[in-house]
Each structure stands twice: as structure tokens, then as C-alpha cells.
Amino acid sequence: MTNEIATVDLGTGEIVDPADPVQQGRDAWARIKDNDRKLREDWLILAAALDVGRQQFITKSGGLNKKAFGQWCDREGFGDLDSTERSNTLWLLDNRDCILGIPQITNNNPTDIRKTYRRLIAQEKKEQQRESNRQKINNSPNPEQLAGVYSTILIDPPWDWGDEGDQDQLGRARPDYNTLSFEDLKKLPVGELADDDAHIYLWITNRSLPKGFELLSEWGFRYITAITWVKPHYGMGNYFRGQTEHILFGVKGSLPLLRKDQGTVFHADRGPNGHSSKPVELYDIIESCSPGPYLEMFSRTDRHDWTHWGENSNAA
């Protein structure tokens, strides 16, 4: 066994003076198994050793004779390195030039590095698609009619009084806008306007929670959780006097939040636009948690970088 220890140039990922790369790889593999830190340098030294064997079993078509390579690994002391980890270790060697330049990749294990790299590439592609959607929206004379481009949708449905069951709530003012029946709300093209991976925020009263869950499902979203707005004053109610409204949060496809520290309750004053006006603080919550492009349906206000859809918006 050689006493010379291989080292790795962390700037390039190159193995420095490997007197016996296979033996150096055995030593590195032993250190990896014995050391909880499992340094990336040792993984690269191990990869260089595996590459010695790989080069011996490249087929004429450019592929790898995996059976012969596996037998070589068994003979050379790498038999307890399973085939998946072996493949990922060689992948790290082949891609070290780009991997070492990505600050978000802090993992050492090649399998973890490869997962992180794939996730970052997927995120980059998705953000490129979102930027393309933003350009479509900016260039369209009718952006509220564009299908499949919105990553985040906020909707405050104009509930019909009959559907809300509010005919007998003494003192409650009738809305000053047109309303839609529950069946008409289900027919809204919410799912068609959303991107394949999207978030939805659906305003809902306590009484209408079951209808809200049905709307999410009808529009192609799965319910995740509810955000609760605590109002500064009590409202009306046949049983309890309401002091809260909710926003049902749903997901279409797969889209993580931009942050992990947002709670599900917020206190805020009513918005500035009269009956049923919602707090502007919700916009800040949404923009910090969900990516654009943003669409607000049945909006009664204008907000920068949002597209507005519905009777009371400028787009109507």
C-alpha cells in the first residue's frame, strides 16, 4: 500500500498526483465509510479509481459493460459500493466542472449532489417558463384570457346570497356587485388559466367552507391548508358572530412555497373598497410565498405585476 495520499484541487476537481489511483480510491472509500463527514474530496478520489475500471469496459458502441465493470469493482475492493451509488460517484466525476461552481450545492454525497443538481435544473427551467409566460402576458392585449400561464391565482368569488345562506342575517348589507350562483362558479375557467404547476388562494366564509373545497376540486386543485384572516371587529351571524374569514390554499401539479416561515393566521383591517373588501396585506403574503405570474379574479383593485380578471377590474 502506498503512503502517498491523493489530494483534490477544489477549484477544478482534478486529482493531484495519484500515484496509484485504484489504491487511493480504496483508501478514500475506507475513509468515507469510517468518517461521518464523508468529504467531497474523498468521493472524487474514489470516482477517479472507479473511472480506471470503467475505461477498461467501454463497449464499441460507447456504452459500459456493467456486468464486467461490476466484477472489476468486486475484485478491487469496491463490491460494497452499490450500483446506484457507484453510478452517481462517476457522474460526480464527469460533471465536476459545473457542480463545483454552483454555490447552492453544499452536499458531499454524490447521490445527494445529483438530486440537488436535478432539482436546481428543474427550478431553472420552470423559472424560464414563468418568464416566458410573463412576456406573453405583457405582450397580450387580453392577458386575462391567456390559458395556462398563471402560476398563482387569487379569487374572491361573488357568491350569490342564496348560496351563502345569508337571507336572514339581520343588518347585513346586500353586495353592490353582480353575483354568480354556485353552479356558475364551478364553470369558471380557473384551471385552464393556471399553469401546470400552480397555487390558488380562494377566499371563503366560514359557512361556505364545504363549497370552497368543492370548487378547488372542480378547478383541478388539491386542498393543502387554510389561511385565516382575523378581523378587527365582529360581524353578523345567525349563531356565532363571525370575526374570521379564510383563504383556502390549493396546489395544481407540484409547486413548493418560496418560504417556509409563513403562518396560517394574520390580523388586518378590512380593505379600502367597501362591502366585502379584503385586506391588502394578503398580497404581501402571497407574493412572498408563491411565484408569478399572478392573476386575481373578480378583483376590485389594481396591483402592480398582477393581471386582473372580472367585472370590477380594469380588464373587464
mmCIF file of C-alpha atoms in Angstrom:
data_model
loop_
_atom_site.group_PDB
_atom_site.id
_atom_site.type_symbol
_atom_site.label_atom_id
_atom_site.label_comp_id
_atom_site.label_asym_id
_atom_site.label_seq_id
_atom_site.Cartn_x
_atom_site.Cartn_y
_atom_site.Cartn_z
ATOM 1 C CA MET A 1 0.000 0.000 0.000
ATOM 2 C CA THR A 2 1.340 3.383 -0.940
ATOM 3 C CA ASN A 3 1.786 6.018 1.734
ATOM 4 C CA GLU A 4 1.198 8.859 -0.725
ATOM 5 C CA ILE A 5 -2.249 10.414 -0.200
ATOM 6 C CA ALA A 6 -4.074 11.759 -3.225
ATOM 7 C CA THR A 7 -5.493 15.249 -2.964
ATOM 8 C CA VAL A 8 -8.092 17.154 -4.955
ATOM 9 C CA ASP A 9 -7.861 20.649 -6.371
ATOM 10 C CA LEU A 10 -11.174 22.077 -5.140
ATOM 11 C CA GLY A 11 -11.120 24.704 -7.851
ATOM 12 C CA THR A 12 -11.069 22.198 -10.718
ATOM 13 C CA GLY A 13 -11.948 18.888 -9.085
ATOM 14 C CA GLU A 14 -8.802 17.354 -10.569
ATOM 15 C CA ILE A 15 -6.957 14.596 -8.707
ATOM 16 C CA VAL A 16 -3.442 15.771 -7.794
ATOM 17 C CA ASP A 17 -0.561 13.282 -8.240
ATOM 18 C CA PRO A 18 -2.449 9.998 -7.890
ATOM 19 C CA ALA A 19 0.473 7.552 -7.703
ATOM 20 C CA ASP A 20 -1.911 4.574 -7.679
ATOM 21 C CA PRO A 21 -5.458 5.787 -8.328
ATOM 22 C CA VAL A 22 -7.118 2.446 -7.541
ATOM 23 C CA GLN A 23 -5.352 2.092 -4.206
ATOM 24 C CA GLN A 24 -6.013 5.741 -3.459
ATOM 25 C CA GLY A 25 -9.675 5.010 -4.203
ATOM 26 C CA ARG A 26 -9.697 2.092 -1.762
ATOM 27 C CA ASP A 27 -8.218 4.331 0.925
ATOM 28 C CA ALA A 28 -10.774 7.054 0.169
ATOM 29 C CA TRP A 29 -13.638 4.540 0.306
ATOM 30 C CA ALA A 30 -12.411 3.326 3.687
ATOM 31 C CA ARG A 31 -12.316 6.916 4.973
ATOM 32 C CA ILE A 32 -15.809 7.577 3.630
ATOM 33 C CA LYS A 33 -17.192 4.542 5.446
ATOM 34 C CA ASP A 34 -15.417 5.442 8.680
ATOM 35 C CA ASN A 35 -15.962 9.205 8.646
ATOM 36 C CA ASP A 36 -19.376 10.763 9.222
ATOM 37 C CA ARG A 37 -18.227 13.902 7.348
ATOM 38 C CA LYS A 38 -17.773 11.963 4.078
ATOM 39 C CA LEU A 39 -15.769 14.709 2.408
ATOM 40 C CA ARG A 40 -16.360 15.507 -1.251
ATOM 41 C CA GLU A 41 -12.610 15.250 -1.886
ATOM 42 C CA ASP A 42 -12.712 11.578 -0.891
ATOM 43 C CA TRP A 43 -15.680 10.940 -3.167
ATOM 44 C CA LEU A 44 -13.761 12.438 -6.082
ATOM 45 C CA ILE A 45 -10.706 10.304 -5.316
ATOM 46 C CA LEU A 46 -12.974 7.251 -5.211
ATOM 47 C CA ALA A 47 -14.536 8.327 -8.510
ATOM 48 C CA ALA A 48 -11.110 8.542 -10.148
ATOM 49 C CA ALA A 49 -10.421 4.960 -9.068
ATOM 50 C CA LEU A 50 -13.750 3.745 -10.440
ATOM 51 C CA ASP A 51 -13.004 5.547 -13.687
ATOM 52 C CA VAL A 52 -9.882 3.409 -14.116
ATOM 53 C CA GLY A 53 -12.107 0.356 -14.137
ATOM 54 C CA ARG A 54 -14.814 1.977 -16.245
ATOM 55 C CA GLN A 55 -12.381 2.831 -19.037
ATOM 56 C CA GLN A 56 -11.471 -0.859 -19.358
ATOM 57 C CA PHE A 57 -15.027 -1.909 -20.126
ATOM 58 C CA ILE A 58 -16.275 0.661 -22.612
ATOM 59 C CA THR A 59 -18.003 -1.183 -25.461
ATOM 60 C CA LYS A 60 -17.510 -0.478 -29.155
ATOM 61 C CA SER A 61 -20.797 1.396 -29.182
ATOM 62 C CA GLY A 62 -19.565 3.677 -26.373
ATOM 63 C CA GLY A 63 -21.636 2.111 -23.596
ATOM 64 C CA LEU A 64 -20.436 0.369 -20.454
ATOM 65 C CA ASN A 65 -20.299 -3.377 -19.920
ATOM 66 C CA LYS A 66 -21.926 -3.118 -16.493
ATOM 67 C CA LYS A 67 -21.502 -6.794 -15.626
ATOM 68 C CA ALA A 68 -17.754 -6.783 -16.314
ATOM 69 C CA PHE A 69 -17.366 -3.439 -14.537
ATOM 70 C CA GLY A 70 -19.236 -4.784 -11.520
ATOM 71 C CA GLN A 71 -16.922 -7.801 -11.388
ATOM 72 C CA TRP A 72 -13.916 -5.478 -11.533
ATOM 73 C CA CYS A 73 -15.330 -3.477 -8.611
ATOM 74 C CA ASP A 74 -15.731 -6.682 -6.610
ATOM 75 C CA ARG A 75 -12.124 -7.682 -7.271
ATOM 76 C CA GLU A 76 -10.686 -4.263 -6.492
ATOM 77 C CA GLY A 77 -12.427 -3.764 -3.149
ATOM 78 C CA PHE A 78 -15.450 -1.696 -4.170
ATOM 79 C CA GLY A 79 -18.003 -4.507 -4.039
ATOM 80 C CA ASP A 80 -19.878 -2.969 -1.110
ATOM 81 C CA LEU A 81 -20.486 0.218 -3.118
ATOM 82 C CA ASP A 82 -23.935 -0.414 -4.612
ATOM 83 C CA SER A 83 -24.535 0.161 -8.299
ATOM 84 C CA THR A 84 -26.602 3.339 -7.820
ATOM 85 C CA GLU A 85 -24.001 5.000 -5.640
ATOM 86 C CA ARG A 86 -21.276 3.812 -7.988
ATOM 87 C CA SER A 87 -23.094 5.409 -10.934
ATOM 88 C CA ASN A 88 -23.644 8.665 -9.041
ATOM 89 C CA THR A 89 -19.985 8.773 -7.964
ATOM 90 C CA LEU A 90 -18.857 8.520 -11.579
ATOM 91 C CA TRP A 91 -21.473 11.119 -12.529
ATOM 92 C CA LEU A 92 -19.884 13.487 -9.996
ATOM 93 C CA LEU A 93 -16.502 12.977 -11.646
ATOM 94 C CA ASP A 94 -17.924 13.579 -15.139
ATOM 95 C CA ASN A 95 -19.762 16.739 -14.081
ATOM 96 C CA ARG A 96 -17.355 18.181 -11.515
ATOM 97 C CA ASP A 97 -16.575 21.271 -13.603
ATOM 98 C CA CYS A 98 -20.152 22.568 -13.420
ATOM 99 C CA ILE A 99 -21.014 21.128 -9.992
ATOM 100 C CA LEU A 100 -18.135 22.834 -8.173
ATOM 101 C CA GLY A 101 -19.281 26.223 -9.458
ATOM 102 C CA ILE A 102 -22.813 26.038 -8.017
ATOM 103 C CA PRO A 103 -22.925 27.591 -4.523
ATOM 104 C CA GLN A 104 -26.338 26.080 -3.711
ATOM 105 C CA ILE A 105 -24.822 22.584 -3.816
ATOM 106 C CA THR A 106 -23.342 22.033 -0.382
ATOM 107 C CA ASN A 107 -23.797 18.259 -0.226
ATOM 108 C CA ASN A 108 -20.858 15.869 -0.242
ATOM 109 C CA ASN A 109 -22.508 12.549 -1.076
ATOM 110 C CA PRO A 110 -22.737 12.129 -4.883
ATOM 111 C CA THR A 111 -26.304 10.811 -4.692
ATOM 112 C CA ASP A 112 -27.398 13.885 -2.730
ATOM 113 C CA ILE A 113 -25.424 16.174 -5.040
ATOM 114 C CA ARG A 114 -27.117 14.679 -8.102
ATOM 115 C CA LYS A 115 -30.586 15.083 -6.552
ATOM 116 C CA THR A 116 -29.848 18.704 -5.658
ATOM 117 C CA TYR A 117 -28.470 19.396 -9.128
ATOM 118 C CA ARG A 118 -31.548 17.918 -10.806
ATOM 119 C CA ARG A 119 -33.802 19.976 -8.552
ATOM 120 C CA LEU A 120 -31.913 23.175 -9.368
ATOM 121 C CA ILE A 121 -32.039 22.460 -13.095
ATOM 122 C CA ALA A 122 -35.789 21.787 -12.884
ATOM 123 C CA GLN A 123 -36.291 25.033 -10.958
ATOM 124 C CA GLU A 124 -34.267 26.948 -13.540
ATOM 125 C CA LYS A 125 -36.307 25.506 -16.419
ATOM 126 C CA LYS A 126 -39.542 26.304 -14.599
ATOM 127 C CA GLU A 127 -38.463 29.878 -13.940
ATOM 128 C CA GLN A 128 -37.571 30.246 -17.615
ATOM 129 C CA GLN A 129 -41.088 29.062 -18.444
ATOM 130 C CA ARG A 130 -42.571 31.563 -15.982
ATOM 131 C CA GLU A 131 -40.551 34.344 -17.567
ATOM 132 C CA SER A 132 -41.848 33.273 -20.980
ATOM 133 C CA ASN A 133 -45.383 33.390 -19.566
ATOM 134 C CA ARG A 134 -44.744 36.889 -18.188
ATOM 135 C CA GLN A 135 -43.699 38.025 -21.652
ATOM 136 C CA LYS A 136 -46.855 36.533 -23.158
ATOM 137 C CA ILE A 137 -48.926 38.394 -20.580
ATOM 138 C CA ASN A 138 -47.107 41.679 -21.168
ATOM 139 C CA ASN A 139 -47.496 41.383 -24.927
ATOM 140 C CA SER A 140 -51.124 40.296 -24.976
ATOM 141 C CA PRO A 141 -53.987 42.791 -25.438
ATOM 142 C CA ASN A 142 -56.190 40.419 -23.367
ATOM 143 C CA PRO A 143 -53.883 38.806 -20.796
ATOM 144 C CA GLU A 144 -56.834 37.770 -18.625
ATOM 145 C CA GLN A 145 -57.835 35.354 -21.408
ATOM 146 C CA LEU A 146 -54.460 33.605 -21.727
ATOM 147 C CA ALA A 147 -54.660 29.932 -20.817
ATOM 148 C CA GLY A 148 -52.058 28.022 -18.859
ATOM 149 C CA VAL A 149 -49.762 30.904 -17.942
ATOM 150 C CA TYR A 150 -50.559 31.862 -14.335
ATOM 151 C CA SER A 151 -48.538 30.335 -11.518
ATOM 152 C CA THR A 152 -50.624 31.936 -8.785
ATOM 153 C CA ILE A 153 -54.340 32.738 -8.777
ATOM 154 C CA LEU A 154 -56.250 34.692 -6.139
ATOM 155 C CA ILE A 155 -60.040 34.565 -6.345
ATOM 156 C CA ASP A 156 -62.770 36.161 -4.233
ATOM 157 C CA PRO A 157 -65.941 34.659 -5.722
ATOM 158 C CA PRO A 158 -69.020 36.895 -5.992
ATOM 159 C CA TRP A 159 -71.259 34.466 -4.105
ATOM 160 C CA ASP A 160 -74.985 34.573 -4.661
ATOM 161 C CA TRP A 161 -76.846 35.365 -1.450
ATOM 162 C CA GLY A 162 -78.901 32.208 -1.747
ATOM 163 C CA ASP A 163 -75.797 30.036 -1.995
ATOM 164 C CA GLU A 164 -74.300 31.747 1.015
ATOM 165 C CA GLY A 165 -77.462 31.216 3.064
ATOM 166 C CA ASP A 166 -77.456 34.846 4.187
ATOM 167 C CA GLN A 167 -81.032 35.856 3.504
ATOM 168 C CA ASP A 168 -81.891 36.162 7.194
ATOM 169 C CA GLN A 169 -78.752 37.756 8.607
ATOM 170 C CA LEU A 170 -80.169 40.887 10.178
ATOM 171 C CA GLY A 171 -78.256 44.031 9.341
ATOM 172 C CA ARG A 172 -76.019 42.596 6.624
ATOM 173 C CA ALA A 173 -75.871 44.838 3.562
ATOM 174 C CA ARG A 174 -76.508 43.442 0.135
ATOM 175 C CA PRO A 175 -73.432 43.457 -2.142
ATOM 176 C CA ASP A 176 -73.169 46.259 -4.662
ATOM 177 C CA TYR A 177 -71.810 43.971 -7.417
ATOM 178 C CA ASN A 178 -73.259 41.205 -9.588
ATOM 179 C CA THR A 179 -73.162 37.729 -8.113
ATOM 180 C CA LEU A 180 -72.876 34.210 -9.506
ATOM 181 C CA SER A 181 -74.567 31.001 -8.470
ATOM 182 C CA PHE A 182 -72.501 28.151 -7.109
ATOM 183 C CA GLU A 183 -73.046 26.165 -10.305
ATOM 184 C CA ASP A 184 -71.795 29.089 -12.399
ATOM 185 C CA LEU A 185 -68.748 29.470 -10.167
ATOM 186 C CA LYS A 186 -67.836 25.833 -10.766
ATOM 187 C CA LYS A 187 -67.841 26.527 -14.513
ATOM 188 C CA LEU A 188 -65.258 29.329 -14.288
ATOM 189 C CA PRO A 189 -62.085 28.572 -16.318
ATOM 190 C CA VAL A 190 -59.801 28.748 -13.291
ATOM 191 C CA GLY A 191 -57.962 25.505 -14.015
ATOM 192 C CA GLU A 192 -57.470 26.459 -17.661
ATOM 193 C CA LEU A 193 -55.920 29.804 -16.748
ATOM 194 C CA ALA A 194 -53.474 28.163 -14.318
ATOM 195 C CA ASP A 195 -50.069 26.818 -15.278
ATOM 196 C CA ASP A 196 -49.475 23.068 -14.964
ATOM 197 C CA ASP A 197 -47.840 23.776 -11.600
ATOM 198 C CA ALA A 198 -49.744 26.480 -9.758
ATOM 199 C CA HIS A 199 -51.061 27.832 -6.458
ATOM 200 C CA ILE A 200 -54.560 29.072 -5.734
ATOM 201 C CA TYR A 201 -55.815 31.273 -2.898
ATOM 202 C CA LEU A 202 -59.604 31.103 -2.564
ATOM 203 C CA TRP A 203 -61.437 33.495 -0.252
ATOM 204 C CA ILE A 204 -64.198 31.698 1.647
ATOM 205 C CA THR A 205 -66.531 32.420 4.539
ATOM 206 C CA ASN A 206 -66.937 30.060 7.478
ATOM 207 C CA ARG A 207 -70.368 28.995 6.302
ATOM 208 C CA SER A 208 -69.259 28.217 2.760
ATOM 209 C CA LEU A 209 -66.164 26.129 3.551
ATOM 210 C CA PRO A 210 -67.676 22.918 2.094
ATOM 211 C CA LYS A 211 -68.410 24.743 -1.166
ATOM 212 C CA GLY A 212 -64.862 26.062 -1.236
ATOM 213 C CA PHE A 213 -63.402 22.566 -1.059
ATOM 214 C CA GLU A 214 -65.702 21.521 -3.904
ATOM 215 C CA LEU A 215 -64.623 24.490 -6.033
ATOM 216 C CA LEU A 216 -60.942 23.668 -5.612
ATOM 217 C CA SER A 217 -61.547 20.108 -6.731
ATOM 218 C CA GLU A 218 -63.728 21.221 -9.646
ATOM 219 C CA TRP A 219 -60.994 23.596 -10.853
ATOM 220 C CA GLY A 220 -58.267 20.936 -10.642
ATOM 221 C CA PHE A 221 -56.532 21.918 -7.402
ATOM 222 C CA ARG A 222 -55.975 19.834 -4.289
ATOM 223 C CA TYR A 223 -56.573 21.462 -0.941
ATOM 224 C CA ILE A 224 -53.480 21.944 1.239
ATOM 225 C CA THR A 225 -54.364 24.279 4.118
ATOM 226 C CA ALA A 226 -56.334 27.367 5.143
ATOM 227 C CA ILE A 227 -55.069 30.845 5.994
ATOM 228 C CA THR A 228 -57.281 32.731 8.436
ATOM 229 C CA TRP A 229 -57.910 36.463 8.439
ATOM 230 C CA VAL A 230 -58.849 37.759 11.903
ATOM 231 C CA LYS A 231 -60.922 40.906 11.514
ATOM 232 C CA PRO A 232 -60.693 43.868 13.886
ATOM 233 C CA HIS A 233 -64.471 43.769 14.611
ATOM 234 C CA TYR A 234 -67.245 41.239 14.963
ATOM 235 C CA GLY A 235 -69.572 40.691 12.018
ATOM 236 C CA MET A 236 -73.058 39.225 11.757
ATOM 237 C CA GLY A 237 -74.175 35.647 12.222
ATOM 238 C CA ASN A 238 -77.253 33.558 12.979
ATOM 239 C CA TYR A 239 -75.390 31.522 15.590
ATOM 240 C CA PHE A 240 -71.949 32.934 16.342
ATOM 241 C CA ARG A 241 -70.856 36.398 15.297
ATOM 242 C CA GLY A 242 -68.184 35.958 12.697
ATOM 243 C CA GLN A 243 -64.764 37.538 13.179
ATOM 244 C CA THR A 244 -62.796 35.491 10.665
ATOM 245 C CA GLU A 245 -62.664 34.648 7.006
ATOM 246 C CA HIS A 246 -60.416 32.115 5.353
ATOM 247 C CA ILE A 247 -58.318 31.666 2.260
ATOM 248 C CA LEU A 248 -58.178 28.075 1.076
ATOM 249 C CA PHE A 249 -54.750 27.325 -0.322
ATOM 250 C CA GLY A 250 -54.550 24.698 -3.051
ATOM 251 C CA VAL A 251 -51.951 23.312 -5.436
ATOM 252 C CA LYS A 252 -52.171 22.113 -9.012
ATOM 253 C CA GLY A 253 -49.328 19.839 -10.046
ATOM 254 C CA SER A 254 -46.278 20.370 -7.853
ATOM 255 C CA LEU A 255 -45.075 23.783 -6.723
ATOM 256 C CA PRO A 256 -43.320 24.402 -3.374
ATOM 257 C CA LEU A 257 -43.614 27.637 -1.434
ATOM 258 C CA LEU A 258 -40.915 30.258 -1.796
ATOM 259 C CA ARG A 259 -40.589 30.446 2.000
ATOM 260 C CA LYS A 260 -41.178 28.101 4.936
ATOM 261 C CA ASP A 261 -41.869 30.523 7.786
ATOM 262 C CA GLN A 262 -45.309 31.926 6.934
ATOM 263 C CA GLY A 263 -48.029 31.224 9.480
ATOM 264 C CA THR A 264 -51.680 30.476 8.766
ATOM 265 C CA VAL A 265 -53.221 33.397 10.720
ATOM 266 C CA PHE A 266 -52.958 37.136 10.140
ATOM 267 C CA HIS A 267 -54.669 40.157 11.693
ATOM 268 C CA ALA A 268 -55.545 43.084 9.441
ATOM 269 C CA ASP A 269 -58.096 45.815 8.836
ATOM 270 C CA ARG A 270 -60.698 45.497 6.129
ATOM 271 C CA GLY A 271 -59.685 46.701 2.663
ATOM 272 C CA PRO A 272 -60.482 50.181 1.334
ATOM 273 C CA ASN A 273 -63.228 49.309 -1.172
ATOM 274 C CA GLY A 274 -66.408 48.912 0.806
ATOM 275 C CA HIS A 275 -68.557 45.812 1.313
ATOM 276 C CA SER A 276 -66.608 42.544 1.349
ATOM 277 C CA SER A 277 -63.329 44.379 0.685
ATOM 278 C CA LYS A 278 -60.377 42.213 1.631
ATOM 279 C CA PRO A 279 -57.156 43.279 3.389
ATOM 280 C CA VAL A 280 -54.279 44.351 1.185
ATOM 281 C CA GLU A 281 -51.859 42.511 3.497
ATOM 282 C CA LEU A 282 -52.765 39.259 1.758
ATOM 283 C CA TYR A 283 -50.978 40.398 -1.399
ATOM 284 C CA ASP A 284 -47.704 40.651 0.515
ATOM 285 C CA ILE A 285 -48.206 37.170 1.940
ATOM 286 C CA ILE A 286 -48.950 35.693 -1.473
ATOM 287 C CA GLU A 287 -46.061 37.422 -3.240
ATOM 288 C CA SER A 288 -43.605 36.217 -0.600
ATOM 289 C CA CYS A 289 -44.861 32.615 -0.758
ATOM 290 C CA SER A 290 -45.865 31.997 -4.371
ATOM 291 C CA PRO A 291 -44.223 32.803 -7.715
ATOM 292 C CA GLY A 292 -45.729 34.889 -10.503
ATOM 293 C CA PRO A 293 -47.235 35.459 -12.958
ATOM 294 C CA TYR A 294 -50.150 36.466 -10.721
ATOM 295 C CA LEU A 295 -53.847 36.562 -11.606
ATOM 296 C CA GLU A 296 -56.610 37.980 -9.438
ATOM 297 C CA MET A 297 -60.149 37.007 -10.384
ATOM 298 C CA PHE A 298 -63.044 39.341 -9.502
ATOM 299 C CA SER A 299 -60.560 41.949 -8.427
ATOM 300 C CA ARG A 300 -61.808 45.305 -7.203
ATOM 301 C CA THR A 301 -58.394 46.900 -7.145
ATOM 302 C CA ASP A 302 -55.278 47.106 -9.304
ATOM 303 C CA ARG A 303 -51.915 45.901 -8.127
ATOM 304 C CA HIS A 304 -48.598 46.141 -9.907
ATOM 305 C CA ASP A 305 -47.448 42.923 -11.610
ATOM 306 C CA TRP A 306 -50.904 41.344 -11.303
ATOM 307 C CA THR A 307 -53.384 40.606 -14.077
ATOM 308 C CA HIS A 308 -56.967 41.359 -13.081
ATOM 309 C CA TRP A 309 -59.942 39.360 -14.319
ATOM 310 C CA GLY A 310 -63.615 40.017 -13.706
ATOM 311 C CA GLU A 311 -66.407 42.508 -13.739
ATOM 312 C CA ASN A 312 -64.882 45.009 -11.342
ATOM 313 C CA SER A 313 -61.355 45.016 -12.737
ATOM 314 C CA ASN A 314 -59.947 47.325 -15.356
ATOM 315 C CA ALA A 315 -59.542 44.280 -17.607
ATOM 316 C CA ALA A 316 -63.274 43.633 -17.705
#
